[in-house]
């Protein structure tokens, strides 16, 4: 036990206290940054004041149906307040860097997907039974594209009492003729939307455990896949993904695309032929190239550097099947060397297979790459997305790191692993932290309970990510940045900026691309700081004016 | 970035994995312990099997009113299942070491307090209005002792429609004549009990924020104080505290006693005279001495080493008032040098004053002690009992440590402070972790979300504590030990034993007393291990016999 003296004078004490606080925060990115510029200091201060002002105003009002509002509260309930805040408005304009953890099939607003679906006669829907007021809350829609020859022209639709269970109905018709007692076309939209999203009652009441919420969560992908993977819709979807995320300030995306062969196929326009994976990537690349060309023509090339894909498959397959997917990934890497960024296994770590189950094929992957003559495809594994302590899911973190993972998806339980934290820092393994996802999927109850500060304060590199925005409602990255900012008195604009930079530094871009991306980001950041400072000050001035004296 | 190679063969990989896990857990007390004895290994293994068996059986059943049962679940709802488990039964016999964090006024079962209250004619109760079915859920009882001359003999009681608000009624009479429509005497008991405890609806629905639950929490002390601080009751109360906690395997207690001069006075038997603080401590010491003598006569001296008191006051007083309490504490130390263990400030850190508010008097304390010629009275501060990140409550941790605190009460937000964790380890500052308290007071939603593993895995010394059992329902320490054991696959009996030992090592006992206490504990531990192994094996055998094949 080291000897130490309790300061005796107030002056001595204050000095020791300052030193201790600095020493304690020394590993934080916003502290390692060093001296702030005048603009940075001003914007940072103003945003803190806006945060404090709104904590005492809009977050302290009474809201019907929201008994305990507070900044950083559970997202599905708090969202309606968040979007009314000035903080959210300002953060919307922040250049976010890269989005490194998002599942492509869940990136675009459900309403866009629905509208797109209406445009294609191949899209059909069915249900296991005729829908009525009693069962509409529990019967899931099943959607699919049908080839010409299987399309029907029957007049009977889902809400007819004589609907024959499991009969396909053209989507447009199903919507048009949805019983007015069940809400008509809007009722149809709500029915489909409910199957594609998680609502507050599900997250916070009926499915309020990790296992139950994952069951609901996984079901949304089963429902959406046939739509999202229909080639004409997928092209629109990818385009909308990229464009809307650019609008949110994101300049690079690295989505995970799930491959599961025949189980979740990609279907060509004819509603029948399965696309090859090469065709899927070709479509993806074309959308990316088109968007880049369009932005260049508008003089906006700085707003979008590009995109890469993390090839993922689901952790319930056998090790033999995994080997097929590893080979498939290599084949795609050969064809699209700059598009394939890495390989991952996804799905509920708590109930599906751990990484150890797949060791044999995973240990062969590097060798397979060399034999095929492709440049390295790193693993970018999900790991530790769990509350377990010593469970298989928790211990996936050991294997992710031993297998040389480039980054870790979620890493929620990483905070319990001092040696692994040390290795992540040593080896430059950034953590793809998904705050809103973690809360909705019941790993934490509010942003204040999220372990993110434990990582930040130990100097672990963190990229903020939204994971599955269409299911959660956190499109883009602004919502996740908001939650992190709202729930802390230490984290401010500067820390957010460092995380945006890390999302570029730890992306899979080439070193040259990263340099350009960082330079482009820096320019936009300076513009943003000016805006944040002036917009914030304007808000604070009005706010002061509105305060009643006393 | 250090270079490292991904193991290529399975054998290499397994070896690296083993090494990594050991390195990662190296700072845990159960890993630093070294080689286990045969008995330790057996008992540890059996208990893990019992835990696993019950996770799959009793915790997987359907329970009315408990939609999501699981081991480590929210305590107020899970308690009814916990008490049915074999794990809880076995842990009840575990020697727990010392209880280092408990508030004396909240240590004994409410039913005991009620029964005691019935014995003394001085005890009276009143309400702000006549009680009826509509208001009984919201009108709080106010209890007090009255001197002879103020006691009434009126026949009108609380549930009479013509009860005059705020009129004192003798407790016995109020109970006897409680309207049968409101449950009669049992209804009266329920009414009083509700005001002295937190129920699931309060914690998990109506008061489901830190601020709101603290309001309910604080109110229970206002209601109980006049009873608990009535000398005849207090003597019984302290005795029951010590005896029932000994029955729970606890051999040393260091309760906090709150002093707030006239606001929460200690009243003599006549129901009028205020006891001096010396008299209170004299009563406490006598009970301790009586119990020790009784146990010695029964040959059970190993079961109770002794007790000390942490002098506490509430963090809403002024710095000038604090100086009075510091002097009072010194005066009591002079009179009872072996009874006073330390000094603390208590109350909701999130809304009351931070330690910095009291720096002047706190910095003078050591000097005041030297001038008075007493041996050292260390600070033993509450600190960081909060979800705040950079808030005053979070930053109390800096001040607690700078002021030389011997231990930290709660230290919930300590996990966010790498430098402070380092200092706690260097300086031998143990953390008084109160898992059930933290969950009920809304810092966490379940044991799985509690940050305790972060501390254990970094080798911070932890003593498990129950804090306010009469309010929470976690009498003794078995419930808190249960929650910790149930929510982890890594923590087992050995880690629990190390925490029990730390509760002795980091107590305020003299070095010689600690040696004796540890030796006594060790003997009891060996007996407990035998019992745990055999009882557990018996349970598992029956359990296996009951399993249906397939």
GROMACS .gro file of N, CA, C and O in nm, chain A residues 236-286:
model
  204
  236UNK      N    1  -3.310  -0.006  -5.562
  236UNK     CA    2  -3.366   0.118  -5.504
  236UNK      C    3  -3.325   0.131  -5.358
  236UNK      O    4  -3.297   0.240  -5.308
  237UNK      N    5  -3.330   0.017  -5.289
  237UNK     CA    6  -3.304   0.014  -5.144
  237UNK      C    7  -3.161   0.058  -5.115
  237UNK      O    8  -3.138   0.143  -5.029
  238UNK      N    9  -3.067  -0.001  -5.187
  238UNK     CA   10  -2.926   0.035  -5.165
  238UNK      C   11  -2.905   0.182  -5.194
  238UNK      O   12  -2.836   0.253  -5.121
  239UNK      N   13  -2.968   0.228  -5.302
  239UNK     CA   14  -2.953   0.368  -5.339
  239UNK      C   15  -3.010   0.459  -5.229
  239UNK      O   16  -2.947   0.557  -5.189
  240UNK      N   17  -3.128   0.425  -5.180
  240UNK     CA   18  -3.190   0.505  -5.075
  240UNK      C   19  -3.105   0.499  -4.947
  240UNK      O   20  -3.091   0.599  -4.877
  241UNK      N   21  -3.051   0.383  -4.919
  241UNK     CA   22  -2.963   0.366  -4.804
  241UNK      C   23  -2.850   0.466  -4.812
  241UNK      O   24  -2.829   0.549  -4.723
  242UNK      N   25  -2.778   0.462  -4.924
  242UNK     CA   26  -2.661   0.547  -4.937
  242UNK      C   27  -2.699   0.695  -4.937
  242UNK      O   28  -2.639   0.776  -4.866
  243UNK      N   29  -2.800   0.731  -5.015
  243UNK     CA   30  -2.838   0.872  -5.023
  243UNK      C   31  -2.889   0.927  -4.890
  243UNK      O   32  -2.851   1.037  -4.847
  244UNK      N   33  -2.973   0.852  -4.821
  244UNK     CA   34  -3.028   0.904  -4.696
  244UNK      C   35  -2.922   0.908  -4.586
  244UNK      O   36  -2.925   0.994  -4.499
  245UNK      N   37  -2.825   0.818  -4.595
  245UNK     CA   38  -2.720   0.821  -4.493
  245UNK      C   39  -2.621   0.933  -4.521
  245UNK      O   40  -2.567   0.994  -4.429
  246UNK      N   41  -2.600   0.962  -4.650
  246UNK     CA   42  -2.519   1.079  -4.685
  246UNK      C   43  -2.586   1.204  -4.629
  246UNK      O   44  -2.522   1.292  -4.573
  247UNK      N   45  -2.719   1.210  -4.641
  247UNK     CA   46  -2.793   1.325  -4.589
  247UNK      C   47  -2.777   1.337  -4.438
  247UNK      O   48  -2.793   1.444  -4.381
  248UNK      N   49  -2.747   1.225  -4.373
  248UNK     CA   50  -2.727   1.227  -4.228
  248UNK      C   51  -2.582   1.257  -4.191
  248UNK      O   52  -2.543   1.252  -4.076
  249UNK      N   53  -2.499   1.287  -4.292
  249UNK     CA   54  -2.362   1.326  -4.265
  249UNK      C   55  -2.262   1.212  -4.272
  249UNK      O   56  -2.145   1.229  -4.241
  250UNK      N   57  -2.308   1.094  -4.314
  250UNK     CA   58  -2.220   0.978  -4.322
  250UNK      C   59  -2.153   0.977  -4.459
  250UNK      O   60  -2.220   0.993  -4.560
  251UNK      N   61  -2.019   0.957  -4.463
  251UNK     CA   62  -1.949   0.965  -4.590
  251UNK      C   63  -1.891   0.832  -4.637
  251UNK      O   64  -1.831   0.823  -4.744
  252UNK      N   65  -1.911   0.728  -4.558
  252UNK     CA   66  -1.859   0.597  -4.596
  252UNK      C   67  -1.942   0.492  -4.524
  252UNK      O   68  -1.979   0.509  -4.408
  253UNK      N   69  -1.976   0.384  -4.595
  253UNK     CA   70  -2.052   0.278  -4.530
  253UNK      C   71  -1.988   0.144  -4.553
  253UNK      O   72  -1.928   0.119  -4.658
  254UNK      N   73  -1.999   0.056  -4.455
  254UNK     CA   74  -1.941  -0.078  -4.462
  254UNK      C   75  -2.047  -0.178  -4.411
  254UNK      O   76  -2.028  -0.241  -4.308
  255UNK      N   77  -2.158  -0.190  -4.485
  255UNK     CA   78  -2.265  -0.275  -4.435
  255UNK      C   79  -2.231  -0.424  -4.442
  255UNK      O   80  -2.151  -0.467  -4.525
  256UNK      N   81  -2.296  -0.501  -4.353
  256UNK     CA   82  -2.288  -0.646  -4.359
  256UNK      C   83  -2.403  -0.693  -4.450
  256UNK      O   84  -2.518  -0.649  -4.435
  257UNK      N   85  -2.368  -0.781  -4.545
  257UNK     CA   86  -2.472  -0.846  -4.625
  257UNK      C   87  -2.473  -0.992  -4.586
  257UNK      O   88  -2.369  -1.059  -4.587
  258UNK      N   89  -2.591  -1.041  -4.549
  258UNK     CA   90  -2.609  -1.179  -4.508
  258UNK      C   91  -2.625  -1.271  -4.627
  258UNK      O   92  -2.709  -1.248  -4.713
  259UNK      N   93  -2.542  -1.375  -4.633
  259UNK     CA   94  -2.556  -1.474  -4.738
  259UNK      C   95  -2.597  -1.606  -4.674
  259UNK      O   96  -2.533  -1.655  -4.582
  260UNK      N   97  -2.708  -1.663  -4.722
  260UNK     CA   98  -2.751  -1.793  -4.671
  260UNK      C   99  -2.808  -1.877  -4.785
  260UNK      O  100  -2.915  -1.936  -4.776
  261UNK      N  101  -2.736  -1.877  -4.893
  261UNK     CA  102  -2.767  -1.955  -5.013
  261UNK      C  103  -2.915  -1.955  -5.047
  261UNK      O  104  -2.975  -1.853  -5.072
  262UNK      N  105  -2.976  -2.072  -5.044
  262UNK     CA  106  -3.115  -2.082  -5.089
  262UNK      C  107  -3.214  -2.033  -4.984
  262UNK      O  108  -3.328  -1.999  -5.017
  263UNK      N  109  -3.172  -2.029  -4.860
  263UNK     CA  110  -3.264  -1.992  -4.754
  263UNK      C  111  -3.312  -1.848  -4.766
  263UNK      O  112  -3.430  -1.819  -4.747
  264UNK      N  113  -3.222  -1.753  -4.790
  264UNK     CA  114  -3.262  -1.614  -4.815
  264UNK      C  115  -3.202  -1.571  -4.949
  264UNK      O  116  -3.102  -1.501  -4.954
  265UNK      N  117  -3.265  -1.617  -5.057
  265UNK     CA  118  -3.210  -1.592  -5.190
  265UNK      C  119  -3.230  -1.449  -5.237
  265UNK      O  120  -3.315  -1.377  -5.184
  266UNK      N  121  -3.149  -1.409  -5.335
  266UNK     CA  122  -3.171  -1.283  -5.405
  266UNK      C  123  -3.241  -1.321  -5.535
  266UNK      O  124  -3.196  -1.410  -5.606
  267UNK      N  125  -3.349  -1.255  -5.565
  267UNK     CA  126  -3.431  -1.294  -5.680
  267UNK      C  127  -3.427  -1.187  -5.790
  267UNK      O  128  -3.438  -1.067  -5.762
  268UNK      N  129  -3.415  -1.234  -5.913
  268UNK     CA  130  -3.411  -1.145  -6.029
  268UNK      C  131  -3.548  -1.086  -6.057
  268UNK      O  132  -3.649  -1.125  -5.996
  269UNK      N  133  -3.551  -0.993  -6.149
  269UNK     CA  134  -3.674  -0.921  -6.179
  269UNK      C  135  -3.791  -1.012  -6.216
  269UNK      O  136  -3.907  -0.980  -6.187
  270UNK      N  137  -3.760  -1.125  -6.278
  270UNK     CA  138  -3.869  -1.213  -6.321
  270UNK      C  139  -3.938  -1.283  -6.205
  270UNK      O  140  -4.033  -1.358  -6.223
  271UNK      N  141  -3.891  -1.257  -6.086
  271UNK     CA  142  -3.955  -1.315  -5.968
  271UNK      C  143  -3.924  -1.461  -5.949
  271UNK      O  144  -3.985  -1.528  -5.865
  272UNK      N  145  -3.824  -1.510  -6.020
  272UNK     CA  146  -3.799  -1.655  -6.016
  272UNK      C  147  -3.651  -1.689  -6.008
  272UNK      O  148  -3.608  -1.762  -5.919
  273UNK      N  149  -3.576  -1.635  -6.102
  273UNK     CA  150  -3.435  -1.674  -6.108
  273UNK      C  151  -3.358  -1.618  -5.988
  273UNK      O  152  -3.371  -1.502  -5.952
  274UNK      N  153  -3.276  -1.709  -5.929
  274UNK     CA  154  -3.190  -1.664  -5.819
  274UNK      C  155  -3.071  -1.590  -5.878
  274UNK      O  156  -3.007  -1.639  -5.971
  275UNK      N  157  -3.044  -1.473  -5.823
  275UNK     CA  158  -2.924  -1.402  -5.863
  275UNK      C  159  -2.802  -1.475  -5.806
  275UNK      O  160  -2.810  -1.537  -5.699
  276UNK      N  161  -2.693  -1.469  -5.878
  276UNK     CA  162  -2.568  -1.517  -5.819
  276UNK      C  163  -2.519  -1.408  -5.724
  276UNK      O  164  -2.561  -1.292  -5.732
  277UNK      N  165  -2.432  -1.447  -5.634
  277UNK     CA  166  -2.378  -1.348  -5.541
  277UNK      C  167  -2.297  -1.243  -5.617
  277UNK      O  168  -2.292  -1.126  -5.578
  278UNK      N  169  -2.236  -1.285  -5.726
  278UNK     CA  170  -2.162  -1.188  -5.808
  278UNK      C  171  -2.256  -1.081  -5.861
  278UNK      O  172  -2.224  -0.962  -5.859
  279UNK      N  173  -2.374  -1.122  -5.901
  279UNK     CA  174  -2.470  -1.024  -5.954
  279UNK      C  175  -2.512  -0.927  -5.845
  279UNK      O  176  -2.530  -0.807  -5.871
  280UNK      N  177  -2.528  -0.979  -5.725
  280UNK     CA  178  -2.569  -0.892  -5.614
  280UNK      C  179  -2.464  -0.785  -5.589
  280UNK      O  180  -2.495  -0.666  -5.577
  281UNK      N  181  -2.339  -0.830  -5.585
  281UNK     CA  182  -2.232  -0.733  -5.561
  281UNK      C  183  -2.217  -0.636  -5.677
  281UNK      O  184  -2.184  -0.519  -5.660
  282UNK      N  185  -2.243  -0.687  -5.798
  282UNK     CA  186  -2.234  -0.600  -5.916
  282UNK      C  187  -2.339  -0.489  -5.905
  282UNK      O  188  -2.310  -0.371  -5.930
  283UNK      N  189  -2.460  -0.528  -5.864
  283UNK     CA  190  -2.566  -0.428  -5.844
  283UNK      C  191  -2.523  -0.327  -5.738
  283UNK      O  192  -2.540  -0.206  -5.756
  284UNK      N  193  -2.469  -0.378  -5.629
  284UNK     CA  194  -2.426  -0.289  -5.521
  284UNK      C  195  -2.322  -0.190  -5.571
  284UNK      O  196  -2.333  -0.069  -5.550
  285UNK      N  197  -2.221  -0.244  -5.640
  285UNK     CA  198  -2.113  -0.159  -5.690
  285UNK      C  199  -2.167  -0.053  -5.785
  285UNK      O  200  -2.124   0.063  -5.782
  286UNK      N  201  -2.264  -0.094  -5.870
  286UNK     CA  202  -2.319   0.001  -5.966
  286UNK      C  203  -2.388   0.118  -5.896
  286UNK      O  204  -2.372   0.234  -5.934
   0.00000   0.00000   0.00000
